[in-house]
Amino acid sequence: MASCCKSKSTCIMFTVNLLLMLVGLLITIVAGITHAHQSHLLENFPEAANIVPIAGTNVALGGGVILLVVSIIGLCGAANYEGCCGKLFLILYIFILLAVLIVEVVAVGILFALANRLGDFRSSSTNKYVNQFNGQVANFTEQVYDKCCMDSTADAQSDEGCKLIFELVSKSSCSSKDTFQNDLVAVFTHRMRVVGGVSIAVAIIQLFTFCASCCLLC
C-alpha cells in the first residue's frame, strides 16, 4: 500500500510540476510582454497607474519565476525522495508551496473584489476608498475617451497609447462616452476574472502536489 502510494505520488509530482513549470514560463513571458505594453500605456495615460498598477505586472512576473523555481525543487525532491537530499528538497518544497498557496488565495480574493468593483465604477458607496477607486476608474476612461475618440488630430490617431486601447476595444465604441467607458471597463474586468480563474486552477493543482509531496516525505 505504501509503495503504491509513493509510486502514484511520484507520478503526480513529475506530471504536475512539469505542467507548472510550463505555466510558470508562460506567465513570465506574458507578464514581460504586458509590462512592455503597460509602460507605453502609462507614458500616454498616467491615470492608468491607479487602475492597472505596474506593480501588479511585476508581481505576476515574480510569480512566474517563483513557480518555475518551485517546480524545479519539486522535481528534484520527487526524483530523490528516498535520499536525505531528496527529503530536504521535499521539505523546502512543502513550506514554499504552503506559503504560495496562502498568497494565491489572498491575491485571488483581492483580484475578484477589484474586478467586481471595476464593473460597478459609477456606483456610490459609504466607503471612501471604494469611492476613490470609482473616481479613478471614471477619470481614466474619460481621459482615454477624450484623447483617443474626440481628438481627431494626426498625433492622437498615431499615438501608441491609443493604438493599445483600440487593440482592446473597437473604434465603434467611440460612438458615445458611456459606450466607450462600459466597453473598456468590461475588457479589464473580463481579463482580471480570467487571471483569477487561472490562479484558482493552479492553486487546486498545487494542492494535489502538496498532498503528494507529504506522502513521499512520510
Tab-separated table of C-alpha atoms in Angstrom:
chain	number	residue	atom	x	y	z
A	1	MET	CA	0.000	0.000	0.000
A	2	ALA	CA	2.786	2.407	0.980
A	3	SER	CA	4.807	1.651	-2.170
A	4	CYS	CA	1.682	2.138	-4.306
A	5	CYS	CA	1.025	5.492	-2.629
A	6	LYS	CA	4.614	6.614	-3.202
A	7	SER	CA	4.549	5.434	-6.816
A	8	LYS	CA	1.377	7.399	-7.556
A	9	SER	CA	2.665	10.412	-5.636
A	10	THR	CA	5.893	10.375	-7.662
A	11	CYS	CA	3.886	10.255	-10.887
A	12	ILE	CA	1.728	13.177	-9.709
A	13	MET	CA	4.780	15.191	-8.664
A	14	PHE	CA	6.542	14.715	-12.014
A	15	THR	CA	3.443	15.348	-14.143
A	16	VAL	CA	2.130	18.345	-12.241
A	17	ASN	CA	5.490	20.036	-11.700
A	18	LEU	CA	6.370	19.732	-15.384
A	19	LEU	CA	2.988	21.295	-16.158
A	20	LEU	CA	3.505	24.060	-13.583
A	21	MET	CA	6.975	24.705	-14.984
A	22	LEU	CA	5.422	25.363	-18.399
A	23	VAL	CA	2.725	27.541	-16.796
A	24	GLY	CA	5.392	29.499	-14.901
A	25	LEU	CA	7.344	30.024	-18.112
A	26	LEU	CA	4.183	31.171	-19.895
A	27	ILE	CA	3.253	33.584	-17.071
A	28	THR	CA	6.785	35.025	-17.101
A	29	ILE	CA	6.672	35.600	-20.873
A	30	VAL	CA	3.145	37.089	-20.839
A	31	ALA	CA	3.949	39.305	-17.840
A	32	GLY	CA	7.103	40.524	-19.591
A	33	ILE	CA	5.150	41.441	-22.747
A	34	THR	CA	2.384	43.058	-20.665
A	35	HIS	CA	4.982	45.057	-18.732
A	36	ALA	CA	6.338	46.466	-22.003
A	37	HIS	CA	2.837	47.392	-23.245
A	38	GLN	CA	1.872	48.812	-19.866
A	39	SER	CA	4.890	51.104	-19.896
A	40	HIS	CA	3.691	52.582	-23.212
A	41	LEU	CA	0.185	52.936	-21.802
A	42	LEU	CA	1.374	54.734	-18.661
A	43	GLU	CA	3.505	57.121	-20.703
A	44	ASN	CA	0.373	58.294	-22.515
A	45	PHE	CA	-2.219	57.815	-19.762
A	46	PRO	CA	-0.718	58.342	-16.263
A	47	GLU	CA	-4.181	57.778	-14.735
A	48	ALA	CA	-3.890	54.109	-15.743
A	49	ALA	CA	-1.444	53.595	-12.867
A	50	ASN	CA	-4.398	53.859	-10.457
A	51	ILE	CA	-6.380	51.168	-12.295
A	52	VAL	CA	-3.747	48.729	-13.516
A	53	PRO	CA	-0.688	49.491	-11.369
A	54	ILE	CA	2.631	48.415	-12.845
A	55	ALA	CA	3.384	46.736	-9.505
A	56	GLY	CA	0.725	44.158	-10.388
A	57	THR	CA	2.613	43.189	-13.537
A	58	ASN	CA	5.834	42.972	-11.539
A	59	VAL	CA	4.101	40.643	-9.076
A	60	ALA	CA	2.915	38.434	-11.961
A	61	LEU	CA	6.450	38.401	-13.375
A	62	GLY	CA	7.867	37.435	-9.975
A	63	GLY	CA	5.129	34.843	-9.521
A	64	GLY	CA	6.040	33.181	-12.811
A	65	VAL	CA	9.704	32.985	-11.826
A	66	ILE	CA	8.819	31.610	-8.364
A	67	LEU	CA	6.567	28.986	-9.975
A	68	LEU	CA	9.468	27.894	-12.184
A	69	VAL	CA	11.851	27.601	-9.215
A	70	VAL	CA	9.306	25.766	-7.032
A	71	SER	CA	8.586	23.302	-9.849
A	72	ILE	CA	12.290	22.526	-10.240
A	73	ILE	CA	12.617	21.959	-6.465
A	74	GLY	CA	9.589	19.642	-6.586
A	75	LEU	CA	11.058	17.642	-9.460
A	76	CYS	CA	14.373	17.277	-7.606
A	77	GLY	CA	12.550	16.107	-4.481
A	78	ALA	CA	10.419	13.590	-6.404
A	79	ALA	CA	13.457	12.178	-8.240
A	80	ASN	CA	15.409	11.534	-4.999
A	81	TYR	CA	12.683	11.193	-2.356
A	82	GLU	CA	14.346	8.206	-0.670
A	83	GLY	CA	17.642	10.005	-0.006
A	84	CYS	CA	18.432	12.747	2.515
A	85	CYS	CA	18.960	15.317	-0.231
A	86	GLY	CA	15.585	14.465	-1.769
A	87	LYS	CA	13.834	14.766	1.589
A	88	LEU	CA	15.395	18.207	2.127
A	89	PHE	CA	14.078	19.280	-1.279
A	90	LEU	CA	10.625	17.942	-0.378
A	91	ILE	CA	10.574	19.766	2.966
A	92	LEU	CA	11.616	23.007	1.240
A	93	TYR	CA	9.030	22.377	-1.467
A	94	ILE	CA	6.224	21.824	1.058
A	95	PHE	CA	6.972	25.024	3.001
A	96	ILE	CA	7.313	27.154	-0.133
A	97	LEU	CA	4.166	25.647	-1.661
A	98	LEU	CA	2.189	26.293	1.518
A	99	ALA	CA	3.285	29.950	1.512
A	100	VAL	CA	2.476	30.277	-2.205
A	101	LEU	CA	-0.999	28.782	-1.695
A	102	ILE	CA	-1.789	31.254	1.095
A	103	VAL	CA	-0.601	34.192	-1.031
A	104	GLU	CA	-2.614	32.933	-4.031
A	105	VAL	CA	-5.827	32.665	-2.006
A	106	VAL	CA	-5.431	36.234	-0.705
A	107	ALA	CA	-4.427	37.594	-4.131
A	108	VAL	CA	-7.364	35.919	-5.913
A	109	GLY	CA	-9.775	37.319	-3.327
A	110	ILE	CA	-8.435	40.841	-3.871
A	111	LEU	CA	-8.471	40.382	-7.659
A	112	PHE	CA	-12.118	39.317	-7.785
A	113	ALA	CA	-13.091	42.102	-5.366
A	114	LEU	CA	-11.396	44.673	-7.641
A	115	ALA	CA	-12.967	43.120	-10.749
A	116	ASN	CA	-16.444	43.413	-9.224
A	117	ARG	CA	-15.794	46.997	-8.184
A	118	LEU	CA	-14.329	47.837	-11.599
A	119	GLY	CA	-17.532	46.729	-13.271
A	120	ASP	CA	-19.576	48.969	-10.966
A	121	PHE	CA	-17.403	52.080	-11.057
A	122	ARG	CA	-20.298	54.549	-11.334
A	123	SER	CA	-21.974	53.459	-8.097
A	124	SER	CA	-21.595	55.373	-4.852
A	125	SER	CA	-20.556	53.854	-1.565
A	126	THR	CA	-20.211	54.846	2.055
A	127	ASN	CA	-16.627	53.573	1.915
A	128	LYS	CA	-14.300	56.436	0.968
A	129	TYR	CA	-11.696	54.060	-0.516
A	130	VAL	CA	-14.320	52.489	-2.791
A	131	ASN	CA	-15.483	55.931	-3.913
A	132	GLN	CA	-11.866	56.935	-4.537
A	133	PHE	CA	-11.339	53.858	-6.709
A	134	ASN	CA	-14.577	54.546	-8.608
A	135	GLY	CA	-13.389	58.095	-9.262
A	136	GLN	CA	-10.029	56.888	-10.543
A	137	VAL	CA	-11.711	54.473	-12.966
A	138	ALA	CA	-14.038	57.216	-14.251
A	139	ASN	CA	-11.148	59.695	-14.663
A	140	PHE	CA	-9.042	57.182	-16.560
A	141	THR	CA	-11.804	56.187	-19.002
A	142	GLU	CA	-12.740	59.845	-19.590
A	143	GLN	CA	-9.106	60.762	-20.255
A	144	VAL	CA	-8.730	57.912	-22.755
A	145	TYR	CA	-12.040	58.780	-24.464
A	146	ASP	CA	-11.123	62.457	-24.845
A	147	LYS	CA	-7.694	61.695	-26.277
A	148	CYS	CA	-8.432	58.678	-28.479
A	149	CYS	CA	-12.019	59.317	-29.588
A	150	MET	CA	-12.593	63.075	-29.512
A	151	ASP	CA	-9.165	64.257	-30.681
A	152	SER	CA	-9.063	63.786	-34.464
A	153	THR	CA	-5.550	65.179	-34.985
A	154	ALA	CA	-2.877	63.057	-36.625
A	155	ASP	CA	-0.870	62.916	-33.406
A	156	ALA	CA	-3.773	61.411	-31.490
A	157	GLN	CA	-4.549	58.841	-34.195
A	158	SER	CA	-0.928	57.664	-34.324
A	159	ASP	CA	-0.496	57.721	-30.530
A	160	GLU	CA	0.921	54.438	-29.171
A	161	GLY	CA	-1.362	54.539	-26.133
A	162	CYS	CA	-4.469	54.881	-28.318
A	163	LYS	CA	-3.295	52.032	-30.546
A	164	LEU	CA	-3.037	49.817	-27.467
A	165	ILE	CA	-6.516	50.871	-26.337
A	166	PHE	CA	-8.026	50.065	-29.752
A	167	GLU	CA	-6.459	46.609	-29.571
A	168	LEU	CA	-8.734	46.093	-26.565
A	169	VAL	CA	-11.927	47.808	-27.757
A	170	SER	CA	-13.360	48.551	-31.186
A	171	LYS	CA	-13.287	52.094	-32.591
A	172	SER	CA	-17.076	51.823	-32.882
A	173	SER	CA	-17.139	52.117	-29.081
A	174	CYS	CA	-16.323	55.798	-29.570
A	175	SER	CA	-19.957	56.399	-30.608
A	176	SER	CA	-20.601	57.715	-27.083
A	177	LYS	CA	-18.683	58.236	-23.857
A	178	ASP	CA	-20.871	55.776	-21.921
A	179	THR	CA	-20.440	53.059	-24.549
A	180	PHE	CA	-16.676	53.544	-24.630
A	181	GLN	CA	-16.349	53.524	-20.842
A	182	ASN	CA	-18.518	50.418	-20.466
A	183	ASP	CA	-16.659	48.507	-23.198
A	184	LEU	CA	-13.214	49.415	-21.857
A	185	VAL	CA	-14.110	48.548	-18.270
A	186	ALA	CA	-15.704	45.277	-19.446
A	187	VAL	CA	-12.427	44.251	-21.106
A	188	PHE	CA	-10.391	44.945	-17.958
A	189	THR	CA	-12.965	43.178	-15.777
A	190	HIS	CA	-13.022	40.100	-18.026
A	191	ARG	CA	-9.227	39.820	-18.097
A	192	MET	CA	-8.958	40.178	-14.318
A	193	ARG	CA	-11.517	37.402	-13.835
A	194	VAL	CA	-9.710	35.156	-16.321
A	195	VAL	CA	-6.458	35.663	-14.386
A	196	GLY	CA	-8.322	34.894	-11.151
A	197	GLY	CA	-9.826	31.723	-12.643
A	198	VAL	CA	-6.441	30.501	-13.887
A	199	SER	CA	-4.952	31.224	-10.453
A	200	ILE	CA	-7.659	29.135	-8.776
A	201	ALA	CA	-6.973	26.228	-11.167
A	202	VAL	CA	-3.229	26.452	-10.469
A	203	ALA	CA	-3.881	26.550	-6.707
A	204	ILE	CA	-6.031	23.387	-6.901
A	205	ILE	CA	-3.315	21.590	-8.861
A	206	GLN	CA	-0.714	22.744	-6.345
A	207	LEU	CA	-2.871	21.345	-3.537
A	208	PHE	CA	-2.629	17.872	-5.131
A	209	THR	CA	1.158	18.176	-5.350
A	210	PHE	CA	1.236	19.329	-1.715
A	211	CYS	CA	-0.531	16.105	-0.662
A	212	ALA	CA	1.716	14.009	-2.934
A	213	SER	CA	4.895	15.561	-1.525
A	214	CYS	CA	3.700	14.897	2.032
A	215	CYS	CA	3.119	11.245	1.068
A	216	LEU	CA	6.650	10.939	-0.338
A	217	LEU	CA	8.098	12.506	2.786
A	218	CYS	CA	6.406	10.017	5.121
